[in-house]
Coordinates of C-alpha atoms in Angstrom, one line a residue:
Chain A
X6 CA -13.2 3.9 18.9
X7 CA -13.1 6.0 15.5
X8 CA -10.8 4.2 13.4
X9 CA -9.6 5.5 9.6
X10 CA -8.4 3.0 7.3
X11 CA -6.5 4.3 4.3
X12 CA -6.5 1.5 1.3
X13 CA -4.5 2.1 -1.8
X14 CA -5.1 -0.8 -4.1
X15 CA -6.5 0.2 -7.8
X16 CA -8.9 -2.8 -7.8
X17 CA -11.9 -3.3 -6.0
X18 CA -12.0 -7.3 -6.4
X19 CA -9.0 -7.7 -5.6
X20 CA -7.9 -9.7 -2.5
X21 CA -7.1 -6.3 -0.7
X22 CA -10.3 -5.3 -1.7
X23 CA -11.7 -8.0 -0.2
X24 CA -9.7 -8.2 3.4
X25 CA -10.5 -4.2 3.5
X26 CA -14.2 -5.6 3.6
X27 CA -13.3 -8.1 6.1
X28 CA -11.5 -5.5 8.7
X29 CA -14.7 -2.9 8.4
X30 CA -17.1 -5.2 8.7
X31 CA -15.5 -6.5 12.0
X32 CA -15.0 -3.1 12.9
X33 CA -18.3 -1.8 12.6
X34 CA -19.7 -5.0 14.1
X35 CA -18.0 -4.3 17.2
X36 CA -19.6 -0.8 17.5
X37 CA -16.7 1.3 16.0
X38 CA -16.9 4.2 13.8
X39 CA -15.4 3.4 10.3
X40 CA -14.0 5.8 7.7
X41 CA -12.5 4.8 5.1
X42 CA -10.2 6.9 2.8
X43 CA -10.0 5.2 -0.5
X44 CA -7.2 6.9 -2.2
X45 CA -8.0 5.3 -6.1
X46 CA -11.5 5.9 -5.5
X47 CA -11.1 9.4 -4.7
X48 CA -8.5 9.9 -7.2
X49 CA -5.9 10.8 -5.0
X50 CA -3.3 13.2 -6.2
X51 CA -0.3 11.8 -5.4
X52 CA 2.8 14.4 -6.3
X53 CA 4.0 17.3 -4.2
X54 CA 4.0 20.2 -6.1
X55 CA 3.5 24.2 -6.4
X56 CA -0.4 23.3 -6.4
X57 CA -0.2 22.1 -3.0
X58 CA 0.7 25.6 -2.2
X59 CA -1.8 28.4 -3.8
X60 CA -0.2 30.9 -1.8
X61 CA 3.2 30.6 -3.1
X62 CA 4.1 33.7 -5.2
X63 CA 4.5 32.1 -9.0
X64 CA 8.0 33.3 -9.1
X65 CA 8.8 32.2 -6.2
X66 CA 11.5 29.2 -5.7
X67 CA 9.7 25.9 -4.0
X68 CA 11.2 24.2 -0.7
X69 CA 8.7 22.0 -0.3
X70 CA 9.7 21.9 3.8
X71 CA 9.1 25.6 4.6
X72 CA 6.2 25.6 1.7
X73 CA 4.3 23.1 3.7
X74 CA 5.3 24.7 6.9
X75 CA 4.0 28.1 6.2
X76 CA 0.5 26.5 4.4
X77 CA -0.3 24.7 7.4
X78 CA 0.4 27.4 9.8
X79 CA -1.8 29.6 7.7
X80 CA -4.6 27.3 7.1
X81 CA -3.5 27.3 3.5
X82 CA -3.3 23.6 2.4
X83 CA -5.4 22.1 0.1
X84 CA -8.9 21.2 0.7
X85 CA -8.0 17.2 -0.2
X86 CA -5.2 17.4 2.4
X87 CA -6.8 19.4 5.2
X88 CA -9.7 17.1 5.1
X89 CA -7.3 14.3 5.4
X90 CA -5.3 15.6 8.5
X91 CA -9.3 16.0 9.8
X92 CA -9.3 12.4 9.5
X93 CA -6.3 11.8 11.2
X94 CA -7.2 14.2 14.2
X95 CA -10.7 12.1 14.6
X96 CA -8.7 8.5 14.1
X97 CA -7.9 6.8 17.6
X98 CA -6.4 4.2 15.1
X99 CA -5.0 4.4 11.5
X100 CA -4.7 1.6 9.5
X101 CA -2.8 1.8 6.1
X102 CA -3.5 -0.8 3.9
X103 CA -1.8 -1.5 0.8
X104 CA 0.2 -4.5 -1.4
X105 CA 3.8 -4.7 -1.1
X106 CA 5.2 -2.9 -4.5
X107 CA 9.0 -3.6 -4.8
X108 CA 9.1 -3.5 -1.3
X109 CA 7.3 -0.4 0.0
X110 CA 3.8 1.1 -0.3
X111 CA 2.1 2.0 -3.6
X112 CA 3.3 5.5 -5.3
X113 CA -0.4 6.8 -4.3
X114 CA -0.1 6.2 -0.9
X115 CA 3.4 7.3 -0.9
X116 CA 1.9 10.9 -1.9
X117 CA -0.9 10.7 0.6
X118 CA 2.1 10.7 3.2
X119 CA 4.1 13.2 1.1
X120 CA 1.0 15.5 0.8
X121 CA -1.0 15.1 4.4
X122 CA 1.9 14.9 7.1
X123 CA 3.1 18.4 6.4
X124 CA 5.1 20.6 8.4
X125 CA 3.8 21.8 12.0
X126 CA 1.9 18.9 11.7
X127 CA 3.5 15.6 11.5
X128 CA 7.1 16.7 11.5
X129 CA 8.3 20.0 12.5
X130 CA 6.5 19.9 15.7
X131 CA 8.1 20.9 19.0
X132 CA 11.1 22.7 20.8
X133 CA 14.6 22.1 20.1
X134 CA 16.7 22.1 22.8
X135 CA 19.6 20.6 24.8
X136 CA 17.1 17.8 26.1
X137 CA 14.5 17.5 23.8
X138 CA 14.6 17.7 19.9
X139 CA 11.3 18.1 18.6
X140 CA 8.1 16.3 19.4
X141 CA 8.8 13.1 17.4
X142 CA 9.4 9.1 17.3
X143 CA 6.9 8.7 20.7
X144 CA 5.8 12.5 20.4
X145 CA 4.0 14.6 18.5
X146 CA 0.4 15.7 17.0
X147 CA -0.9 11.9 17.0
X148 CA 0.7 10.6 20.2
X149 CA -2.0 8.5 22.0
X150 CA -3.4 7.3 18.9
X151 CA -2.3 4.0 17.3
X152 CA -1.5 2.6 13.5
X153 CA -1.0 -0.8 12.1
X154 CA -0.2 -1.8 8.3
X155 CA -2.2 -4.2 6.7
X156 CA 0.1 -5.5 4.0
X157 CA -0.3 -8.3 1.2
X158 CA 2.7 -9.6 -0.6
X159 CA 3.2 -12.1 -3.5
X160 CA 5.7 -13.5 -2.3
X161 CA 6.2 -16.6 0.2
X162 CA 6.8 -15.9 3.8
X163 CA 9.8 -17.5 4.4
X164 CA 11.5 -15.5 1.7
X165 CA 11.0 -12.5 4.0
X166 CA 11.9 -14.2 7.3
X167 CA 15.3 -13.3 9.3
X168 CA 17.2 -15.6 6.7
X169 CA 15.6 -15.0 3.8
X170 CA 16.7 -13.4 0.6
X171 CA 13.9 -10.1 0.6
X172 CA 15.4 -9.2 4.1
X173 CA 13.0 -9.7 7.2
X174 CA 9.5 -8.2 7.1
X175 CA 10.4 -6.3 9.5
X176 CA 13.2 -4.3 8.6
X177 CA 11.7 -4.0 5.8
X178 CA 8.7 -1.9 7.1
X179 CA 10.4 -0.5 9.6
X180 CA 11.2 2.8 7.6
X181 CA 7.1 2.8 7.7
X182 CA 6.6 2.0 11.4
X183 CA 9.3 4.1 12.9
X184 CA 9.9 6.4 9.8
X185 CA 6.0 7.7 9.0
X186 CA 3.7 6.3 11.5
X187 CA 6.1 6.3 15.3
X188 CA 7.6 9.7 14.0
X189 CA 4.5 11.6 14.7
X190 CA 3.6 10.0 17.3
X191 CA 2.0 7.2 16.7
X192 CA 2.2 3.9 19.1
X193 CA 2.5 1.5 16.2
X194 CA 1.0 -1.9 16.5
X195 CA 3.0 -5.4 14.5
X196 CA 2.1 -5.4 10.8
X197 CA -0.4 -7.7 9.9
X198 CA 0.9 -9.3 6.7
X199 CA -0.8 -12.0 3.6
X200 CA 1.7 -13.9 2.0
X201 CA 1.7 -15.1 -1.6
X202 CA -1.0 -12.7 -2.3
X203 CA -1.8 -14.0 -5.8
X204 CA -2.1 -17.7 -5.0
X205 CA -4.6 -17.8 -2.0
X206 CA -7.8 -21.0 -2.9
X207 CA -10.8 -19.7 -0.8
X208 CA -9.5 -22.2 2.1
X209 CA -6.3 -19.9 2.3
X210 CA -8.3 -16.6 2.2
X211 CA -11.3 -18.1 5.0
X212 CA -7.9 -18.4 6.8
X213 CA -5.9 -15.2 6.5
X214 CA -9.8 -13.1 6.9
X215 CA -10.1 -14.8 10.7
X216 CA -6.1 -13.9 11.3
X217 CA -7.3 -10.4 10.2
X218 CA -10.3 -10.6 12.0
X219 CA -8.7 -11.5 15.1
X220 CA -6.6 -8.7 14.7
X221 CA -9.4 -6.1 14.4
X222 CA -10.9 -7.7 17.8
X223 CA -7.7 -6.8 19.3
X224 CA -6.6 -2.8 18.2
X225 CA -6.8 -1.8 21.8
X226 CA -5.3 -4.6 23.4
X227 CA -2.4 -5.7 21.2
X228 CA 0.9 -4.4 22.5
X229 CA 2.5 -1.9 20.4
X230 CA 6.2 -2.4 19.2
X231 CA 8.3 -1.0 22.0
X232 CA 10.3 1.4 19.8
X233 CA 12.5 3.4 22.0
X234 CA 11.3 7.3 23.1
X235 CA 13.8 10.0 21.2
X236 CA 13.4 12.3 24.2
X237 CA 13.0 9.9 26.7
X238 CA 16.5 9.5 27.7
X239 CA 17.9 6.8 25.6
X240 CA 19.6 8.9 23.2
X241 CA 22.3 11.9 23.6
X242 CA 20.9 14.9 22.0
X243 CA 22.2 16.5 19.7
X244 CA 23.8 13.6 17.9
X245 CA 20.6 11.1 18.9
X246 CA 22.5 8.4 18.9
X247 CA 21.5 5.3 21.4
X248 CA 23.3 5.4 24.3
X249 CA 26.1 3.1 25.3
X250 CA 24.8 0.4 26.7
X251 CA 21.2 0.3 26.7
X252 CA 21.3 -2.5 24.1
X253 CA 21.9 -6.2 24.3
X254 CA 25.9 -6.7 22.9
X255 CA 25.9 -7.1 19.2
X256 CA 22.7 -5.6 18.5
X257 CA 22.9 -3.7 15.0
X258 CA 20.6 -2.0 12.6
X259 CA 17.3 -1.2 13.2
X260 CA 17.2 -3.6 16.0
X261 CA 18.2 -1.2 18.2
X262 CA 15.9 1.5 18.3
X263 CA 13.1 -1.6 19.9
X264 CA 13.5 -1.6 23.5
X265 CA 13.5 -5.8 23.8
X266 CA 11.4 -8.2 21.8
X267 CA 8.4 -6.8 20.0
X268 CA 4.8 -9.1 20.5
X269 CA 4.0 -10.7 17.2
X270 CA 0.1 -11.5 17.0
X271 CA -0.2 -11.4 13.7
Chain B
X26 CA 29.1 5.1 -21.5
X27 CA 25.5 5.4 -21.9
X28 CA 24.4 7.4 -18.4
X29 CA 20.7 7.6 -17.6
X30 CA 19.7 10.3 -14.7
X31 CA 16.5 10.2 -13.2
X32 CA 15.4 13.3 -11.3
X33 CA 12.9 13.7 -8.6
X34 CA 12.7 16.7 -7.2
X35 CA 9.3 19.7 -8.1
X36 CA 12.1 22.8 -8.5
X37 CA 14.9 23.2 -10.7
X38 CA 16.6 26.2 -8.4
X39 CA 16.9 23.5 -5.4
X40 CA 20.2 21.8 -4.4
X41 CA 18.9 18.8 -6.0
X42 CA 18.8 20.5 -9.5
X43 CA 22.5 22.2 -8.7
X44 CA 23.8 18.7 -7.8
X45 CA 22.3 16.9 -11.0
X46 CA 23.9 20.0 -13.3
X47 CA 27.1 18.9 -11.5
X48 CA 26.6 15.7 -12.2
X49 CA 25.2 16.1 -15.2
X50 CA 28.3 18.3 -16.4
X51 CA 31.2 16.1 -15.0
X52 CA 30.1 13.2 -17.0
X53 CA 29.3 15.3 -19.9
X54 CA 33.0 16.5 -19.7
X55 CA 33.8 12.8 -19.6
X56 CA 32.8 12.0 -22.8
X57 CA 29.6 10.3 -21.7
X58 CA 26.6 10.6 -23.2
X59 CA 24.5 11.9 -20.3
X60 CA 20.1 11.5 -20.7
X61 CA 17.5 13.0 -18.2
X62 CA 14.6 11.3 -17.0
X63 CA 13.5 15.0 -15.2
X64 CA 10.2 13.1 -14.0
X65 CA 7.9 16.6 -12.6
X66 CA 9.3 18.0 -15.8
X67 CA 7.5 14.9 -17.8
X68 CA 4.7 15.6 -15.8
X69 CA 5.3 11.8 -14.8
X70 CA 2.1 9.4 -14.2
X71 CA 3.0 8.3 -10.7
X72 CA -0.1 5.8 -10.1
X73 CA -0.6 1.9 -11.3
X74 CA -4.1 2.0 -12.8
X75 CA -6.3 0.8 -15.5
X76 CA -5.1 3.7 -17.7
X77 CA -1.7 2.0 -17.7
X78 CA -3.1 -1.6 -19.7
X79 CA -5.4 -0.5 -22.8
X80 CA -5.9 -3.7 -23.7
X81 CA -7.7 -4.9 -20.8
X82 CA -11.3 -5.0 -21.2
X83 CA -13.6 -2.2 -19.5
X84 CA -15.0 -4.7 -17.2
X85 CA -12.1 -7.3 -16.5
X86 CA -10.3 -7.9 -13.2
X87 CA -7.6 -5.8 -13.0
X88 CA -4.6 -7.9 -11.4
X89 CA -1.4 -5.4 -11.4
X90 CA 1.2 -7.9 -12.1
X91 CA -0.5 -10.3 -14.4
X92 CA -1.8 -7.2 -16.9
X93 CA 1.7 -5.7 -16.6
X94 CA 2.9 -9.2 -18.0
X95 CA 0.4 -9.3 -20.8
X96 CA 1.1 -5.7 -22.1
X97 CA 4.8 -6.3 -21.9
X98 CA 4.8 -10.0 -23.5
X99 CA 2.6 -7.6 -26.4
X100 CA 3.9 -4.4 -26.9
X101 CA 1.1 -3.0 -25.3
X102 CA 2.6 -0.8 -22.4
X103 CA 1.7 3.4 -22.5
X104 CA 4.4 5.0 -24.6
X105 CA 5.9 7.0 -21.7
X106 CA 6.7 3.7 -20.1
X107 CA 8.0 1.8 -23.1
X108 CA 10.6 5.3 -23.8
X109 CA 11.9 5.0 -20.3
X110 CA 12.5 0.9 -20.3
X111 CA 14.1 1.9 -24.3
X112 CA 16.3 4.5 -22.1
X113 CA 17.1 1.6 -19.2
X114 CA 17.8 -0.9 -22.2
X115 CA 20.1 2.0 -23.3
X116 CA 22.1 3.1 -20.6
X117 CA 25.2 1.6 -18.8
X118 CA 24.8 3.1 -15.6
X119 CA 21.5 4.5 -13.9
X120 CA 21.1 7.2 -11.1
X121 CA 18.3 7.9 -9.6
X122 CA 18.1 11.2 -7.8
X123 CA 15.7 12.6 -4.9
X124 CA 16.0 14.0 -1.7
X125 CA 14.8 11.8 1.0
X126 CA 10.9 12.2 2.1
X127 CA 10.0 9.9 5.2
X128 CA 13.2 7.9 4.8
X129 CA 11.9 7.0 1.5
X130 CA 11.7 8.4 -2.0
X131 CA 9.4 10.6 -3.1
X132 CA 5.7 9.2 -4.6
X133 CA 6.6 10.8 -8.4
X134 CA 9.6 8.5 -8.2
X135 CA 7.9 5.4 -6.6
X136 CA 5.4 5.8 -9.5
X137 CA 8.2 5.6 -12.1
X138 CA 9.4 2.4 -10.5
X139 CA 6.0 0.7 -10.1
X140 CA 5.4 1.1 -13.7
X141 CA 8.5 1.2 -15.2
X142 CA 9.8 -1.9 -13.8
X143 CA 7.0 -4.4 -15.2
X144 CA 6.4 -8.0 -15.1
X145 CA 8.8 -9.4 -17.6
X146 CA 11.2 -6.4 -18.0
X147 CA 12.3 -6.4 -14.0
X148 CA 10.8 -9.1 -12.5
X149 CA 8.7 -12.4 -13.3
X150 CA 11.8 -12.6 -15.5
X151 CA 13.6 -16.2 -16.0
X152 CA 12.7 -20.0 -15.1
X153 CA 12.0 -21.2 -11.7
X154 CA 13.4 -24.6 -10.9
X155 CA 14.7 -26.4 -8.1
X156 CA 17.9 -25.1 -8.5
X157 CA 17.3 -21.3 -9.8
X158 CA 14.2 -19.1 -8.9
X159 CA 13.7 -16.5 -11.6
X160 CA 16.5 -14.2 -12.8
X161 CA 16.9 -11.9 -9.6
X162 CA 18.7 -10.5 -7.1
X163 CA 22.4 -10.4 -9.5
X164 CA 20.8 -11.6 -12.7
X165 CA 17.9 -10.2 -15.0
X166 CA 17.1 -7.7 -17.8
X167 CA 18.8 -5.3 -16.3
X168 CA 22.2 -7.5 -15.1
X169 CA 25.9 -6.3 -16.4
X170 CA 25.0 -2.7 -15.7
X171 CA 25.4 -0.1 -12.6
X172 CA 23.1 1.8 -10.5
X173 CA 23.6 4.4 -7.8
X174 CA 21.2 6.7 -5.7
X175 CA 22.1 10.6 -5.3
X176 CA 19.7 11.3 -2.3
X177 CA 20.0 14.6 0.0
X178 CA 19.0 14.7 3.7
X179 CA 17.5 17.5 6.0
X180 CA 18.5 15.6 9.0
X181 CA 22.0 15.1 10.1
X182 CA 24.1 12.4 8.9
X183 CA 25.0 11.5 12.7
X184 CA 21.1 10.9 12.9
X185 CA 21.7 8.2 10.3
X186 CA 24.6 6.9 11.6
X187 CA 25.0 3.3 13.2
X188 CA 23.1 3.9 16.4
X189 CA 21.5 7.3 14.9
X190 CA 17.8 7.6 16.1
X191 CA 16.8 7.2 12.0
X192 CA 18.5 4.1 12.0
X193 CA 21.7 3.0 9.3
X194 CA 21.2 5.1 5.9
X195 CA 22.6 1.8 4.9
X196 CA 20.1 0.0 6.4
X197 CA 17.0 3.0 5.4
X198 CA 18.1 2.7 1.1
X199 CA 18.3 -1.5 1.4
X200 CA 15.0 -1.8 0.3
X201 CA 15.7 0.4 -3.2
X202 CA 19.3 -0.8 -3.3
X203 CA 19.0 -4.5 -2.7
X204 CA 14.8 -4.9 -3.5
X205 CA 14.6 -2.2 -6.8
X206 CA 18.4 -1.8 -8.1
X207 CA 19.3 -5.5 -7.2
X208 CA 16.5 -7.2 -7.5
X209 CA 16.3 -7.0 -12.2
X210 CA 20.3 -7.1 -11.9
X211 CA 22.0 -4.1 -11.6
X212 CA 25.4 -4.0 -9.3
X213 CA 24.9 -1.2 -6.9
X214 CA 27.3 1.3 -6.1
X215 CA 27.4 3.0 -2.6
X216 CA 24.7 5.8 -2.5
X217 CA 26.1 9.7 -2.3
X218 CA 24.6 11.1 0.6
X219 CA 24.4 14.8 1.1
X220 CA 22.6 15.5 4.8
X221 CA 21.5 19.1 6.4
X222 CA 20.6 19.6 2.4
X223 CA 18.7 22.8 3.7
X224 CA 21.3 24.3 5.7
X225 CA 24.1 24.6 3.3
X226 CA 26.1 27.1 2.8
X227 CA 28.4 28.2 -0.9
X228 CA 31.3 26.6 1.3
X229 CA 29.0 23.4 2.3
X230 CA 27.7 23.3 -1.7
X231 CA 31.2 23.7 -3.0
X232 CA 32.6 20.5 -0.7
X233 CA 29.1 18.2 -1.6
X234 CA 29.2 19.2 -5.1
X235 CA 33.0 18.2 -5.0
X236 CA 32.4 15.1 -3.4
X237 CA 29.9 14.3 -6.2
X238 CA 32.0 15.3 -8.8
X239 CA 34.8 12.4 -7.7
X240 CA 31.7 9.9 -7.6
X241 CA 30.9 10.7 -11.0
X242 CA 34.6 10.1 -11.9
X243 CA 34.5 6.9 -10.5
X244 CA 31.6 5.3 -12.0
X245 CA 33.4 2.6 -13.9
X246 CA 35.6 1.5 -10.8
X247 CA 33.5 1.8 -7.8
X248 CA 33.3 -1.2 -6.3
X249 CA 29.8 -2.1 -5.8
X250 CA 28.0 -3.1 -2.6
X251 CA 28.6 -7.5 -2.8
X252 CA 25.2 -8.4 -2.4
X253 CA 24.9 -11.9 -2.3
X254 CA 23.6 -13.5 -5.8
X255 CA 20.6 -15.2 -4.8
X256 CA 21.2 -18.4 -7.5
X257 CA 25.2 -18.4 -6.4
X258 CA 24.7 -21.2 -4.5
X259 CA 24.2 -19.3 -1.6
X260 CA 21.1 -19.1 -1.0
X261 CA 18.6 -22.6 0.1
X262 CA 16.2 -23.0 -2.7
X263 CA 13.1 -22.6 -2.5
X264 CA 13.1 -21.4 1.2
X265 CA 15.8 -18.7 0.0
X266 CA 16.9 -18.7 3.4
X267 CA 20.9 -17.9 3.4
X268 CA 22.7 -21.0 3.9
X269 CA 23.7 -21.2 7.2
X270 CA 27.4 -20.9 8.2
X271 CA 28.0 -18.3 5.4
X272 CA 27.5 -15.4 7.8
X273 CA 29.5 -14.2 10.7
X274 CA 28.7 -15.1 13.9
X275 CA 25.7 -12.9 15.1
X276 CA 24.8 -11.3 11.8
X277 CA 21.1 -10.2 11.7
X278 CA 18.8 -7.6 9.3
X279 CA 20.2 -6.6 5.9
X280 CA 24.0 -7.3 7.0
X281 CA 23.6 -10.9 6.0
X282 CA 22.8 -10.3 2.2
X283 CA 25.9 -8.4 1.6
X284 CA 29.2 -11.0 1.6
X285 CA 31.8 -8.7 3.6
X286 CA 32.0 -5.3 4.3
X287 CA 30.9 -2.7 1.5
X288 CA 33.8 -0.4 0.0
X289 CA 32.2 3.3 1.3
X290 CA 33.4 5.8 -1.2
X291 CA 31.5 8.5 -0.6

């Protein structure tokens, strides 16, 4: 398979640095192709702004929806971003990898996903009608390809479980996994996640590179979180909201938008 | 009171610049003194990097958290950051204002958090013990002072609704509300929400920018979303698992950090 893997850690020797190492060498040792897009390295630019545009008049006001829109459709993005969106196209699987920052990606790779999935082509996409309202969450320019996070967090696990005070892992990636990565299309595999990041002895890391490890061995197989189709049936259009009854009683929150009990691997 | 806004959006003619003059000018009228963190005007650094810690040395490790601690502890942060913790130290009430990209804020405003909010100012702040874990989550630098978001929406708000397809806005902010806002001490008001922020019409702007007006009244008196203080006893330490019994039968996700139902004002 061709696989991208888009890091966004500032620090080489770091232990990101290091489990990036560890997923592309198991990658490429079991014949994949590897890219890597190393957003510090290549000095991502991170902020939308009228330079992401060149053909946008200088008076002109900037909505940065139909700006993008009309750039993509025109072939009139910037070079940085068109070859990333080249990437994506070439990616059977994309791998984000980052640190946990107050609960969320990194600002730079928050502006990779600001900047690459533009208009036409990660949202934007598809009819709107009566049955179907646009090609998104299940549909969409990378349906048939798949994603995972690779996340490292200081903190201890069990502050992010069900009960604990951070919220649970994964609600709190879910704006990630359904938001950015199911939206276009993407079948989204379970996060892999490090805990207390900062703390690991080299037993701990020998430990956490063979969970990671055995994760890369699995891309293809791994079941992908069973997120539910937006035009699949299982939500009224135009309001898209679930549909009575589909979901066990008492199921709130994000919850229920996952069609029963998501795999955990990792 | 002392108001700090800070804005996020690339273009001042956008309904996100009319809605922060609105706000802007009711609290002015108020009597309050109103600053402006316009973060694109700033021409804001949005990335964590080397560049951000001159005193660490060319060829040192750099470890984000630990180097934020150092140039904090000496007075060694960039100026830009040191003038907008000065401005957080300053102000009563904080607002940060974006429109909503990926169900998320934008990168220029992640940036401003991830190196604004440093180790010692916002977190790695207070003792750790067996009966209190740092000052967080209802106590820290920031604690005796009030936060809201002003976000706008191109979706719908049904799509954000309970069983809406994007999943609870509630549930979508709980990671900046509870994880950024919460998290150094800041009780968090109920986010203003204006959706189909493209499709608005002078009638549609006239009602939002009225709404937002009454929120910017209400500042003072809002009740704030109860989020559970995580040294109130109410938490398990150090799992920081929510003591059980505390909850209401069946509560999952988010819901069981906030003690009742929130007050929704706007």
């Amino acid at each position: 398979m061709n696989i991208l893997l888009v890091f966004a850690h500032p620090e080489p020797r770091s232990l990101n640095g290091a489990l990036r190492d560890v997923a592309v060498a198991e990658l490429a040792g079991q014949g994949h192709a590897v890219r890597v897009s190393d957003l510090y390295a290549q000095g991502w630019k991170s902020v939308v702004d009228r330079a992401d545009f060149p053909a946008l008049a200088p008076g002109a006001r900037l909505m940065p929806a139909p700006a993008s829109g009309q750039a993509f459709a025109g072939g009139g993005l910037t070079e940085d971003v068109k070859a990333e969106q080249a990437k994506l196209l070439w990616a059977d699987v994309l791998i984000l990898q980052f640190p946990l920052w107050w609960y969320t990606m990194p600002a730079i790779l928050k502006g990779w996903v600001d900047r690459v999935f533009a208009y036409g082509f990660a949202y934007g996409v598809g009819e709107h009608s009566e049955r179907h309202w646009g090609d998104r969450f299940g549909e969409g320019t990378l349906a048939g390809k798949r994603a995972m996070l690779i996340v490292t967090a200081g903190g201890w696990g069990e502050h992010y479980a069900p009960r604990g005070v951070n919220g649970p892992i994964d609600d709190l990636l879910f704006p990630i996994n359904h938001g950015i990565l199911y939206y276009p299309g993407y079948e989204v595999l379970p996060a892999f996640v490090a805990y207390r990041a900062d703390r690991l002895d080299d037993g701990g890391f020998a430990h956490v590179a063979e969970r990671l490890r055995a994760r890369m061995r699995t891309l293809a197989t791994t079941p992908p979180i069973p997120y539910r189709r937006q035009n699949g049936g299982d939500y009224l259009i135009p309001s898209l909201h679930l549909r009575p009854g589909l979901d066990a009683p008492g199921t709130t929150g994000f919850a229920l938008h996952v069609n029963g009990t998501a795999h955990e691997p990792g």
